[in-house]
Each structure stands twice: as structure tokens, then as C-alpha cells.
Short mmCIF file of C-alpha atoms and ligand atoms in Angstrom, two decimals:
data_model
loop_
_atom_site.label_atom_id
_atom_site.label_comp_id
_atom_site.label_asym_id
_atom_site.label_seq_id
_atom_site.Cartn_x
_atom_site.Cartn_y
_atom_site.Cartn_z
CA UNK K 94 -8.02 41.06 10.77
CA UNK K 95 -11.23 42.99 9.73
CA UNK K 96 -14.47 41.65 11.41
CA UNK K 97 -16.22 42.36 8.64
CA UNK K 98 -14.11 40.46 5.79
CA UNK K 99 -13.98 37.81 7.77
CA UNK K 100 -15.53 34.34 7.03
CA UNK K 101 -18.11 33.49 10.79
CA UNK K 102 -19.40 30.20 11.31
CA UNK K 103 -22.47 29.74 14.09
CA UNK K 104 -22.80 26.41 15.15
CA UNK K 105 -26.14 26.99 17.30
CA UNK K 106 -29.55 25.09 16.85
CA UNK K 107 -31.31 27.95 19.27
CA UNK K 108 -32.44 30.34 16.74
CA UNK K 109 -33.15 32.90 18.37
CA UNK K 110 -29.46 32.90 20.09
CA UNK K 111 -28.34 32.37 16.93
CA UNK K 112 -30.00 35.25 15.22
CA UNK K 113 -29.11 37.20 18.09
CA UNK K 114 -25.76 36.99 17.23
CA UNK K 115 -25.60 37.40 13.17
CA UNK K 116 -27.24 40.74 13.82
CA UNK K 117 -24.81 42.20 16.27
CA UNK K 118 -22.84 40.59 13.48
CA UNK K 119 -25.00 42.49 10.55
CA UNK K 120 -24.78 45.48 13.46
CA UNK K 121 -20.56 45.40 13.12
CA UNK K 122 -20.32 45.41 9.37
CA UNK K 123 -20.74 41.49 9.04
CA UNK K 124 -23.21 40.66 6.07
CA UNK K 125 -21.37 38.08 3.77
CA UNK K 126 -19.61 36.56 5.80
CA UNK K 127 -21.88 34.79 7.93
CA UNK K 128 -22.99 30.69 8.20
CA UNK K 129 -25.42 29.42 11.08
CA UNK K 130 -26.07 25.19 10.62
CA UNK K 131 -27.13 23.52 14.30
CA UNK K 132 -25.16 20.16 14.32
CA UNK K 133 -21.92 18.71 14.77
CA UNK K 134 -22.67 16.89 11.37
CA UNK K 135 -23.28 20.37 9.85
CA UNK K 136 -20.00 22.57 11.13
CA UNK K 137 -18.30 18.81 10.41
CA UNK K 138 -19.58 19.46 6.68
CA UNK K 139 -19.43 23.93 6.46
CA UNK K 140 -15.32 23.05 7.63
CA UNK K 141 -14.47 20.67 4.80
CA UNK K 142 -16.42 22.42 2.31
CA UNK K 143 -14.25 26.26 2.87
CA UNK K 144 -13.23 26.41 6.40
CA UNK K 145 -14.18 29.31 8.30
CA UNK K 146 -11.90 32.11 9.70
CA UNK K 147 -13.51 32.08 13.62
CA UNK K 148 -16.46 29.64 14.56
CA UNK K 149 -18.62 31.13 17.45
CA UNK K 150 -20.53 26.93 18.71
CA UNK K 151 -22.71 26.41 21.00
CA UNK K 152 -21.11 23.51 24.00
CA UNK K 153 -24.35 21.37 24.06
CA UNK K 154 -25.34 20.61 20.66
CA UNK K 155 -28.20 18.06 19.44
CA UNK K 156 -25.96 15.08 17.88
CA UNK K 157 -23.05 15.83 20.67
CA UNK K 158 -20.86 18.75 22.84
CA UNK K 159 -18.88 21.02 20.65
CA UNK K 160 -16.09 19.59 22.79
CA UNK K 161 -16.00 17.22 20.13
CA UNK K 162 -14.99 19.36 17.35
CA UNK K 163 -11.83 20.53 18.90
CA UNK K 164 -10.26 17.13 18.59
CA UNK K 165 -11.15 17.09 15.34
CA UNK K 166 -7.77 16.90 12.94
CA UNK K 167 -9.89 19.42 10.18
CA UNK K 168 -9.94 21.41 13.30
CA UNK K 169 -7.00 21.30 15.00
CA UNK K 170 -4.93 24.63 13.91
CA UNK K 171 -6.81 25.85 11.21
CA UNK K 172 -9.40 28.07 12.66
CA UNK K 173 -9.53 29.72 16.56
CA UNK K 174 -13.51 28.41 18.06
CA UNK K 175 -14.68 30.39 20.69
CA UNK K 176 -17.52 28.58 22.83
CA UNK K 177 -20.75 29.82 24.49
CA UNK K 178 -22.48 27.59 27.31
CA UNK K 179 -25.20 28.32 29.49
CA UNK K 180 -24.77 30.05 32.85
CA UNK K 181 -23.46 27.40 34.95
CA UNK K 182 -21.48 25.60 33.08
CA UNK K 183 -18.40 27.61 32.69
CA UNK K 184 -16.56 25.16 34.62
CA UNK K 185 -16.72 22.37 31.22
CA UNK K 186 -15.82 25.95 28.89
CA UNK K 187 -12.98 25.69 31.11
CA UNK K 188 -12.12 22.43 30.60
CA UNK K 189 -12.66 22.72 26.65
CA UNK K 190 -10.50 26.06 26.74
CA UNK K 191 -7.35 23.21 28.46
CA UNK K 192 -8.66 21.19 25.31
CA UNK K 193 -7.57 23.81 22.07
CA UNK K 194 -11.31 26.52 22.45
CA UNK K 195 -10.02 30.25 21.57
CA UNK K 196 -12.13 31.31 24.33
CA UNK K 197 -15.97 31.36 25.87
CA UNK K 198 -18.49 33.56 26.41
CA UNK K 199 -22.18 32.27 29.04
CA UNK K 200 -25.19 33.49 27.21
CA UNK K 201 -27.00 36.29 27.46
CA UNK K 202 -27.99 39.17 25.71
CA UNK K 203 -25.24 41.49 27.09
CA UNK K 204 -22.64 38.97 25.23
CA UNK K 205 -25.16 38.68 22.36
CA UNK K 206 -24.97 42.52 21.75
CA UNK K 207 -21.03 42.64 22.36
CA UNK K 208 -20.48 39.39 20.43
CA UNK K 209 -18.73 41.92 17.97
CA UNK K 210 -15.96 43.26 20.41
CA UNK K 211 -15.17 39.75 21.76
CA UNK K 212 -15.02 38.53 18.58
CA UNK K 213 -11.97 41.20 17.62
CA UNK K 214 -10.47 40.39 21.20
CA UNK K 215 -10.39 36.56 20.51
CA UNK K 216 -9.15 37.19 17.34
CA UNK K 217 -6.69 38.90 18.45
CA UNK K 218 -5.53 36.97 20.97
CA UNK K 219 -5.26 34.39 18.54
CA UNK K 220 -3.54 35.68 16.03
CA UNK K 221 -0.36 36.01 18.63
CA UNK K 222 -0.33 32.76 19.92
CA UNK K 223 -0.39 31.76 16.14
CA UNK K 224 2.97 34.15 16.35
CA UNK K 225 4.45 32.45 18.99
CA UNK K 226 3.45 29.04 17.43
CA UNK K 227 5.41 30.01 14.47
CA UNK K 228 8.69 31.65 16.50
CA UNK K 229 8.87 28.59 18.74
CA UNK K 230 9.12 26.31 15.63
CA UNK K 231 11.60 28.57 13.81
CA UNK K 232 13.55 28.82 17.39
CA UNK K 233 13.20 24.53 17.00
CA UNK K 234 14.54 24.82 13.80
CA UNK K 235 17.35 27.17 13.80
CA UNK K 236 18.41 24.85 17.12
CA UNK K 237 18.15 21.93 15.38
CA UNK K 238 20.18 23.06 12.35
CA UNK K 239 23.25 24.59 14.75
CA UNK K 240 23.36 20.92 16.68
CA UNK K 241 23.12 19.32 14.18
CA UNK K 242 25.63 21.53 12.26
CA UNK K 243 28.41 20.69 15.24
CA UNK K 244 27.47 17.15 15.02
CA UNK K 245 28.27 16.82 11.61
CA UNK K 246 31.71 19.19 11.50
CA UNK K 247 32.24 16.84 14.78
CA UNK K 248 32.13 13.75 12.82
CA UNK K 249 33.21 15.30 9.64
CA UNK K 250 36.67 16.43 11.62
CA UNK K 251 36.90 12.31 13.64
CA UNK K 252 36.21 10.76 9.72
CA UNK K 253 38.85 12.54 8.53
CA UNK K 254 41.02 12.09 11.22
CA UNK K 255 40.12 8.23 11.40
CA UNK K 256 40.67 8.15 7.16
CA UNK K 257 44.24 10.06 6.67
CA UNK K 258 45.64 7.65 9.67
CA UNK K 259 44.05 5.02 7.48
CA UNK K 260 44.62 5.75 3.90
CA UNK K 261 48.60 5.73 4.17
CA UNK K 262 48.94 1.79 5.68
CA UNK K 263 45.60 0.70 3.20
CA UNK K 264 47.61 2.52 0.18
CA UNK K 265 50.88 0.23 1.26
CA UNK K 266 48.68 -3.25 1.88
CA UNK K 267 47.25 -2.53 -1.12
CA UNK K 268 50.30 -1.92 -2.78
CA UNK K 269 52.12 -4.68 -1.76
CA UNK K 270 48.60 -6.80 -2.02
CA UNK K 271 48.96 -6.56 -6.11
CA UNK K 272 52.89 -7.30 -5.91
CA UNK K 273 52.61 -10.42 -3.73
CA UNK K 274 49.92 -12.03 -6.39
CA UNK K 275 52.31 -10.92 -9.75
CA UNK K 276 54.97 -12.84 -7.58
CA UNK K 277 53.36 -15.98 -6.36
CA UNK K 278 51.69 -16.27 -9.75
CA UNK K 279 55.77 -16.17 -11.37
CA UNK K 280 56.98 -18.69 -8.25
CA UNK K 281 54.05 -21.17 -9.60
CA UNK K 282 55.17 -21.13 -12.76
CA UNK K 283 58.71 -22.26 -11.46
CA UNK K 284 58.18 -24.67 -9.14
CA UNK K 285 55.27 -26.40 -12.43
CA UNK K 286 58.92 -25.89 -14.93
CA UNK K 287 61.02 -27.80 -12.01
CA UNK K 288 58.60 -30.54 -11.95
CA UNK K 289 58.43 -31.13 -15.72
CA UNK K 290 62.30 -31.29 -15.33
CA UNK K 291 62.65 -32.84 -12.59
CA UNK K 292 60.70 -35.56 -14.09
CA UNK K 293 62.37 -35.87 -16.88
CA UNK K 294 66.03 -35.56 -14.99
CA UNK K 295 65.85 -37.40 -11.92
CA UNK K 296 65.90 -41.24 -10.94
CA UNK K 297 62.45 -43.81 -10.25
CA UNK K 298 63.25 -42.98 -5.68
CA UNK K 299 63.70 -39.19 -5.75
CA UNK K 300 59.99 -39.02 -7.89
CA UNK K 301 58.18 -40.64 -6.00
CA UNK K 302 59.89 -38.94 -2.92
CA UNK K 303 58.85 -35.46 -4.67
CA UNK K 304 55.50 -37.24 -4.71
CA UNK K 305 54.61 -37.71 -1.74
CA UNK K 306 56.55 -34.81 -0.46
CA UNK K 307 53.40 -32.93 -2.83
CA UNK K 308 51.50 -34.96 -1.53
CA UNK K 309 51.87 -34.28 2.44
CA UNK K 310 51.83 -30.76 1.88
CA UNK K 311 48.29 -30.98 -0.80
CA UNK K 312 50.58 -28.37 -3.09
CA UNK K 313 47.64 -28.56 -5.83
CA UNK K 314 44.93 -27.24 -3.12
CA UNK K 315 47.27 -24.59 -1.14
CA UNK K 316 48.04 -23.53 -4.82
CA UNK K 317 44.18 -22.84 -5.38
CA UNK K 318 44.12 -21.37 -1.75
CA UNK K 319 46.84 -19.31 -1.55
CA UNK K 320 45.46 -17.55 -5.16
CA UNK K 321 41.88 -17.49 -3.24
CA UNK K 322 43.53 -15.98 -0.23
CA UNK K 323 45.00 -13.26 -1.71
CA UNK K 324 42.55 -12.40 -3.72
CA UNK K 325 40.62 -11.83 -0.70
CA UNK K 326 42.47 -10.42 0.83
CA UNK K 327 43.35 -7.84 -2.22
CA UNK K 328 39.24 -7.06 -1.87
CA UNK K 329 39.60 -6.36 1.49
CA UNK K 330 41.62 -4.25 1.38
CA UNK K 331 40.03 -1.96 -1.65
CA UNK K 332 37.03 -1.77 0.01
CA UNK K 333 39.14 0.06 2.86
CA UNK K 334 39.94 1.79 0.55
CA UNK K 335 36.92 3.24 -0.79
CA UNK K 336 35.79 3.45 2.92
CA UNK K 337 38.09 5.83 3.27
CA UNK K 338 37.63 7.40 -0.01
CA UNK K 339 34.59 7.68 1.75
CA UNK K 340 34.95 9.81 4.85
CA UNK K 341 37.03 11.50 3.06
CA UNK K 342 33.98 12.85 1.03
CA UNK K 343 32.15 12.45 3.68
CA UNK K 344 34.05 15.31 5.54
CA UNK K 345 33.92 17.30 3.25
CA UNK K 346 30.43 17.93 2.89
CA UNK K 347 29.91 21.51 3.57
CA UNK K 348 31.97 23.26 1.92
CA UNK K 349 31.36 21.44 -1.62
CA UNK K 350 29.51 23.62 -3.63
CA UNK K 351 26.22 22.98 -5.84
CA UNK K 352 27.21 21.59 -9.04
CA UNK K 353 26.18 18.25 -11.65
CA UNK K 354 26.71 15.63 -10.51
CA UNK K 355 26.01 12.07 -11.13
CA UNK K 356 23.29 10.85 -8.97
CA UNK K 357 23.75 6.70 -9.26
CA UNK K 358 27.40 7.83 -8.15
CA UNK K 359 26.33 9.52 -4.46
CA UNK K 360 24.18 6.10 -4.06
CA UNK K 361 26.52 3.89 -4.18
CA UNK K 362 28.56 5.60 -2.39
CA UNK K 363 26.30 6.11 1.00
CA UNK K 364 25.66 2.40 0.23
CA UNK K 365 28.75 0.99 0.59
CA UNK K 366 29.38 3.09 4.14
CA UNK K 367 25.99 1.89 5.62
CA UNK K 368 26.19 -1.26 3.55
CA UNK K 369 27.43 -3.35 6.73
CA UNK K 370 24.69 -1.79 8.98
CA UNK K 371 22.19 -2.72 7.00
CA UNK K 372 23.13 -6.24 6.20
CA UNK K 373 22.06 -8.07 9.05
CA UNK K 374 18.94 -7.03 8.99
CA UNK K 375 17.71 -6.47 5.23
CA UNK K 376 18.25 -7.70 1.69
CA UNK K 377 19.29 -4.20 -0.27
CA UNK K 378 17.08 -4.70 -3.45
CA UNK K 379 18.47 -1.22 -6.22
CA UNK K 380 16.36 -0.68 -9.12
CA UNK K 381 18.51 2.35 -10.68
CA UNK K 382 17.37 3.60 -14.28
CA UNK K 383 19.14 6.34 -16.09
CA UNK K 384 20.11 9.20 -14.35
CA UNK K 385 20.77 12.59 -15.54
CA UNK K 386 23.41 15.23 -13.72
CA UNK K 387 21.54 16.69 -10.92
CA UNK K 388 22.47 20.27 -10.30
CA UNK K 389 23.37 19.22 -6.52
CA UNK K 390 25.53 18.96 -3.42
CA UNK K 391 25.87 15.32 -4.12
CA UNK K 392 27.56 15.03 0.04
CA UNK K 393 24.31 16.59 1.36
CA UNK K 394 22.12 14.46 -0.54
CA UNK K 395 24.33 11.34 0.36
CA UNK K 396 23.69 12.92 3.59
CA UNK K 397 20.01 12.47 3.15
CA UNK K 398 19.65 8.67 1.25
CA UNK K 399 21.91 7.34 4.36
CA UNK K 400 19.66 8.82 6.98
CA UNK K 401 16.02 7.41 5.26
CA UNK K 402 18.46 4.26 5.14
CA UNK K 403 19.25 3.87 8.29
CA UNK K 404 15.69 4.74 9.84
CA UNK K 405 14.07 1.65 7.50
CA UNK K 406 16.80 -0.46 8.73
CA UNK K 407 15.99 0.55 12.13
CA UNK K 408 12.11 0.07 11.57
CA UNK K 409 13.30 -3.72 10.46
CA UNK K 410 12.44 -6.16 13.35
CA UNK K 411 14.05 -9.24 11.87
CA UNK K 412 15.02 -9.73 8.09
CA UNK K 413 13.38 -7.39 5.73
CA UNK K 414 13.56 -5.66 2.25
CA UNK K 415 14.55 -2.77 1.59
CA UNK K 416 14.33 -0.84 -2.23
CA UNK K 417 16.15 1.59 -3.39
CA UNK K 418 14.64 3.02 -6.81
CA UNK K 419 15.29 5.88 -8.99
CA UNK K 420 14.54 7.28 -11.80
CA UNK K 421 14.02 10.89 -13.85
CA UNK K 422 9.84 11.66 -13.68
CA UNK K 423 10.04 14.90 -16.00
CA UNK K 424 11.80 18.03 -14.60
CA UNK K 425 13.06 15.87 -11.60
CA UNK K 426 14.76 12.66 -10.38
CA UNK K 427 12.79 10.91 -7.94
CA UNK K 428 14.99 8.30 -5.44
CA UNK K 429 12.10 6.03 -3.72
CA UNK K 430 12.97 4.26 -0.62
CA UNK K 431 10.79 1.72 1.30
CA UNK K 432 11.24 -1.13 3.72
CA UNK K 433 8.96 -3.64 4.51
CA UNK K 434 9.21 -2.53 8.40
CA UNK K 435 7.43 -1.89 11.24
CA UNK K 436 5.83 1.07 9.71
CA UNK K 437 4.80 4.38 11.04
CA UNK K 438 1.24 5.33 12.54
CA UNK K 439 -1.31 7.37 11.70
CA UNK K 440 -0.34 9.79 15.27
CA UNK K 441 3.38 10.12 14.73
CA UNK K 442 3.33 10.33 10.89
CA UNK K 443 2.50 14.21 11.49
CA UNK K 444 5.46 14.54 13.23
CA UNK K 445 8.44 12.40 12.02
CA UNK K 446 9.51 15.40 10.83
CA UNK K 447 9.52 18.06 13.82
CA UNK K 448 13.61 17.78 14.83
CA UNK K 449 13.91 16.11 18.65
CA UNK K 450 10.93 13.71 17.41
CA UNK K 451 11.82 10.30 17.57
CA UNK K 452 10.77 6.57 18.89
CA UNK K 453 14.16 5.35 19.27
CA UNK K 454 15.28 4.37 23.32
CA UNK K 455 18.06 7.03 24.47
CA UNK K 456 20.97 6.90 22.83
CA UNK K 457 19.96 5.36 19.24
CA UNK K 458 18.32 8.49 18.47
CA UNK K 459 17.78 12.38 18.62
CA UNK K 460 15.42 12.30 16.09
CA UNK K 461 17.18 15.03 13.66
CA UNK K 462 17.43 12.84 10.45
CA UNK K 463 14.37 13.53 9.35
CA UNK K 464 14.79 16.79 9.92
CA UNK K 465 17.52 17.87 9.08
CA UNK K 466 17.43 15.94 5.74
CA UNK K 467 14.02 17.77 4.58
CA UNK K 468 15.52 20.60 5.26
CA UNK K 469 18.34 19.86 2.43
CA UNK K 470 16.27 19.10 0.15
CA UNK K 471 13.90 21.85 0.47
CA UNK K 472 17.59 23.46 -0.28
CA UNK K 473 17.76 22.10 -3.20
CA UNK K 474 14.37 23.32 -4.69
CA UNK K 475 12.46 19.60 -4.17
CA UNK K 476 10.26 17.46 -1.68
CA UNK K 477 10.54 14.82 0.82
CA UNK K 478 7.39 12.57 0.71
CA UNK K 479 6.09 9.10 3.23
CA UNK K 480 3.97 7.33 2.96
CA UNK K 481 3.60 4.31 5.55
CA UNK K 482 1.31 1.57 6.97
CA UNK K 483 2.40 0.15 9.86
CA UNK K 484 1.08 -3.73 8.27
CA UNK K 485 3.44 -2.58 5.27
CA UNK K 486 5.97 -0.70 6.01
CA UNK K 487 7.50 2.73 4.35
CA UNK K 488 8.18 4.49 1.51
CA UNK K 489 10.35 7.66 1.82
CA UNK K 490 10.73 9.66 -1.86
CA UNK K 491 13.23 12.39 -2.38
CA UNK K 492 12.55 14.62 -5.55
CA UNK K 493 14.64 16.87 -6.74
CA UNK K 494 14.84 19.19 -10.09
CA UNK K 495 17.41 18.12 -11.90
CA UNK K 496 18.21 22.14 -12.57
CA UNK K 497 18.16 24.13 -10.11
CA UNK K 498 16.36 27.24 -11.32
CA UNK K 499 14.07 25.97 -8.93
CA UNK K 500 16.08 26.35 -5.57
CA UNK K 501 17.54 29.74 -5.14
CA UNK K 502 18.13 29.47 -1.55
CA UNK K 503 20.98 26.18 -2.33
CA UNK K 504 22.45 29.03 -5.33
CA UNK K 505 22.72 31.79 -3.44
CA UNK K 506 24.40 29.88 -0.89
CA UNK K 507 27.24 28.62 -2.93
N1 LIG A 871 11.48 3.99 7.20
C1 LIG A 871 10.96 4.64 8.83
N2 LIG A 871 10.27 3.73 9.02
C2 LIG A 871 9.31 3.69 10.46
N3 LIG A 871 9.59 4.28 11.66
C3 LIG A 871 10.37 5.80 10.88
C4 LIG A 871 11.21 5.15 9.74
N4 LIG A 871 11.88 6.65 9.60
C5 LIG A 871 11.46 7.69 10.30
N5 LIG A 871 11.03 6.34 11.46
C6 LIG A 871 9.76 7.03 12.36
O1 LIG A 871 10.77 8.47 12.84
C7 LIG A 871 11.32 8.47 13.88
C8 LIG A 871 12.26 10.62 13.63
O2 LIG A 871 12.90 10.35 12.75
P1 LIG A 871 14.46 10.26 12.81
O3 LIG A 871 15.36 10.10 11.67
O4 LIG A 871 14.93 12.04 12.54
O5 LIG A 871 15.05 10.50 13.63
P2 LIG A 871 15.44 9.11 14.21
O6 LIG A 871 15.89 8.54 13.48
O7 LIG A 871 15.45 8.34 15.54
O8 LIG A 871 17.36 9.82 15.18
P3 LIG A 871 18.02 10.42 13.93
O9 LIG A 871 18.48 11.85 15.01
O10 LIG A 871 19.01 9.18 14.79
O11 LIG A 871 17.93 9.90 12.55
C9 LIG A 871 11.74 7.77 13.70
O12 LIG A 871 12.45 7.94 15.56
C10 LIG A 871 10.57 6.74 14.17
O13 LIG A 871 9.66 6.67 14.71
MG1 LIG A 872 16.67 8.93 11.38
#
């Protein structure tokens, strides 16, 4: 980086030292980009206004130690800090480097006159460090993708196998139940018809024997319960068929193309898959407005909704409420999933999208759900946002453009 173009913030309460540094810097060609302040408070004010490219800070300032600036969230990451310490204070400076400072110099006339070279070297190191962090992050992300792809492929295969096995028997169970309902109706009609004839043709003794028999077997209850039992069984078998269909769709997830899709259907299909996981911990409230067709890979969006619903369910202790709302906002569609669970702490909220970050016990969470979900949403040209408080719960918002025009990655891939 060209030093002359840099924006440098000097934080030093000793005016002589500050101007010595400034002089060296202007000799090196840095003229307009130098700001000098003399306290931590002013430092924070300056950073809030315009973050510098680098800060040179005296270790001891009138209102605190420069080390405190290192832990401030505003300073974490965007620019490096070079510390200055007086002779004898090196140990503190070394500690500061462990805490995140880039480097330190021991104050002396020579150190001031070579500050430009020191800065250049420090900035080169900073650059390398940033590049390394970037590469590490990319590596972590692609590793997460590979793991997830393998996980999904394995689940997909399993789901497809199970679905295939269940498909046939559930098909004939449903069809037989339908026929049974019809036959039962006919048999009941026949019995009623016979009853009327017996009533007319038989003698008193037979009629009373028949009445006794009917009472004994509780014929009225039996007929109404028989109908109910059949209706329930039919409903159950239809639900199983639905789950089988969902599993089949799910296992085809990766091969599908981005097409104009009915997101309400995707939402309902996903809910059917996770209903059982949710129903013991939360009420699920749906607020679905009319949505335009959204160009997307519906199975992938289903996967995102599933991850968010599962997370919401896991956040609830006892019995809670999960709300799923969907509406169109301008050129986008928004799906909001809100829970009144334990929320996410300020410290963790920075990390939840990182692959492998989880607060769940081993075996319960891999920490991939949100990383993958954000990846999918971004590929669709959208955003996955979070708001959370440990007192009221969490809302995740999936915002998708209605048209894929803004999602070059996805349209190229499919
Ligand atoms: N709705 C939520 N309420 C509270 N905390 C949440 C919520 N959603 C996510 N989190 C936090 O974010 C972390 C990461 O979530 P993520 O879905 O990525 O992984 P996970 O659920 O732990 O594991 P899995 O890979 O099985 O999804 C969770 O461990 C949890 O601490
Ligand atoms: Mg999860």
C-alpha cells in the first residue's frame, strides 16, 4: 500500500512525540492523511467518523491504555494498530500483540525518524495476515460445502430408498381403505334395509331377540365408530403418502433447476416434513400472503426453511410459539420465521453463520445449518438476516428476489 495515500491516525498525548512522527511522515510524503488526537475517547470518536487505514497509538493515554482500544468491537478487524511504548514497558507491548496489536515500537528519536519504514513493513505484514485470514475463511467455507454436499447426498440416497420401499405398500393400503369405506357404507345400507323388512315380517319374539342382540353389540356405536376408524386410517395413510412424496422431492434436491415456483407450496411441504419435530415444543402459526411465482430451486429453499424451523424449535424450552410469515415486498419475497425461544447472545450472533459454529451438544448439531442456508439464499441473489434478543426470541428473514436476474451464480449453474 502506498503510504502517501494512507489515512493515518496518531493517538499520542505527548505533543513533541506526535509532531516528531508527523514530521517524519510528511517527509515521506504523507501530508493530508494524518490526524492527531490525544485520548482514547477522541480515538473512538475519530474511528466512528472515518476509520483510518492504520492507527499509531501510545500505550499509556490520559484516559486509559491503548490496549483497551484493541478489544473494542469497532476496532476489531478493519485496521491495524501499531503501539508505541516507552523503554522498559516492552512486556506490556508484547501482551498487547497477543491481544491483537499488529506490532510495537519503543519510543526514541531513531524510532520516530524511521516510523515511515516501520509502518510500511507493518502494513505489508497486515496485508499478508488479511490474505491468510481470507484464504482460511474460503477454505472453511468450501470444506463446509463438501461436508454438506456429502451429508445431503447420503440423506438423499437414504430418503430415496426408504421412500421407494414405502411407496408401494402405502399405495395399496390407501386404495384398499378407500374401497373399504365404500363397502362398509353398502353393508350398512343393507343392514338397515334388512332391519326394515324384519320389522314388517317377523313375529314379536324374533324382533325382541334382534333388539337384544343389537343392544348387546352396541350396533349404533359400532356403526359410527367404524366410519370414524376408517376415516382416520385413510387420513393417516394419505399423510404417509405425502411424506413419501416429500422425501422423493427432497432426494432430488440437487438436480433440480431454478424455475418459477410456488413458495407457499414449498413452505407447506417443508412444514409437513418437520411438523412432528415441532408439534411437541411449539404452536406453529402461519401468516402466508399471496406470493408471486419466485424463480428458485424450491427444494433448496425448502431446505433453508427446514433448517430455520428446526433451529427455532430447538431454541424453545417447554412450549413456545413459532410464526412463519411470507409476503411480497417490492421485487422481493420475504419469509420470516420468528420464535420466542432463548434467543442468541450478542457474542454469538456474530458467529452463527460460520460453518461448524454450534452451541448444541455433540450429536445434536453440526453447526452447518445456517452456513449452508445463507449460501443457498445468496446463490439466489437474496439475503438471510437475523434479529435476536435473549429476552424475546429470534427472527430470521429470508429475502429472495422474485426474478433471478440478480442471482448470476445460480442462473449460470443451472
Ligand atoms: N432460532 C434460534 N434461536 C436461538 N439460537 C439459534 C437459533 N438459530 C440458530 N441459533 C444458534 O446458532 C447456532 C448455529 O446454528 P446452525 O443451524 O448453523 O447449526 P446447529 O443448529 O447448531 O447445527 P445443524 O448443523 O444441525 O443445523 C446454533 O447452535 C444456535 O446456537
Ligand atoms: Mg441448525
